């Protein structure tokens, strides 16, 4: 059975299967969630909610889970198409034709799968946060020194215990935040965050969050 994955007609589905396993391992061992920050901001907006609902993303399902499900559905649909073609015609379809059919069928199947996953794993909905939730939290500079015009990488742990990694600059021009120091995130501009170091006199009376 597994030898058919090595044939050209099944290569797209073999690749999808390998990628699916890789993402599943990343999810299982807890890597990449903070680095990639793929669980944030997957919310249905008023204008695009219909499309997101159709894709299965309209219920705040973490995108890594959704992508793993899509790859699995694509793989299953592709194998079914090629097996059906072999039974009817004596040979599989060209990989391009089969991939197109599998993408359509897999997307439809994944809509059902994603909606089902949302219902049986409701805990995901509460763990989806916006990057705006990083404001008024403390982060630790991991490497380098954050200066105005020269951001440094910082780690923030959200209320769910998940780590997120962001780029930080000091809020004040004169401040510098060295590696290992903590700072209070006070504002955001796009993907860049600005912070007041805990050494700042304004924060001396503020206790760090646990």
C-alpha angles and dihedrals in degrees: 000000000000092000090071089067088067093060120093093244091062101036096102090053093046090053091048090050093051092048090048091053090048093052090045091055091049090053093045097053094039099243126140098020095104096030094052096031089207095151095067132090098007092140128141111244124207094255098041102030093104093056092044091049090051090051092047094248097105095093100059094259108169108259095231090057090046092049092048090051092048092051091049092050091047091051094048093046092049094050091047091051094049093045091049092048091049091051093049103037105018095249142053124264123257108282092243094054092044092048092053092051092044092051092055095042093041092051091052092047091046091056089062092042094049093049089049093050090051091056097047096041104043091156090080092067093062093049096056108101137175123240086242086071087070089071115103090020126111124245133190121228107235104190139003125005123289113228133160106283091013111073124194131208115261136184124227126185113209129213090272093056094252119138121231128188120214140166114252137193127182115264092224121058094228096052127096125188115204128205112285094025123117127226139183114246106228107167145004134219110187107303093341121093129201124213144184112227115237087239088066111112091232090063101043091101095046115094116223116251115255 
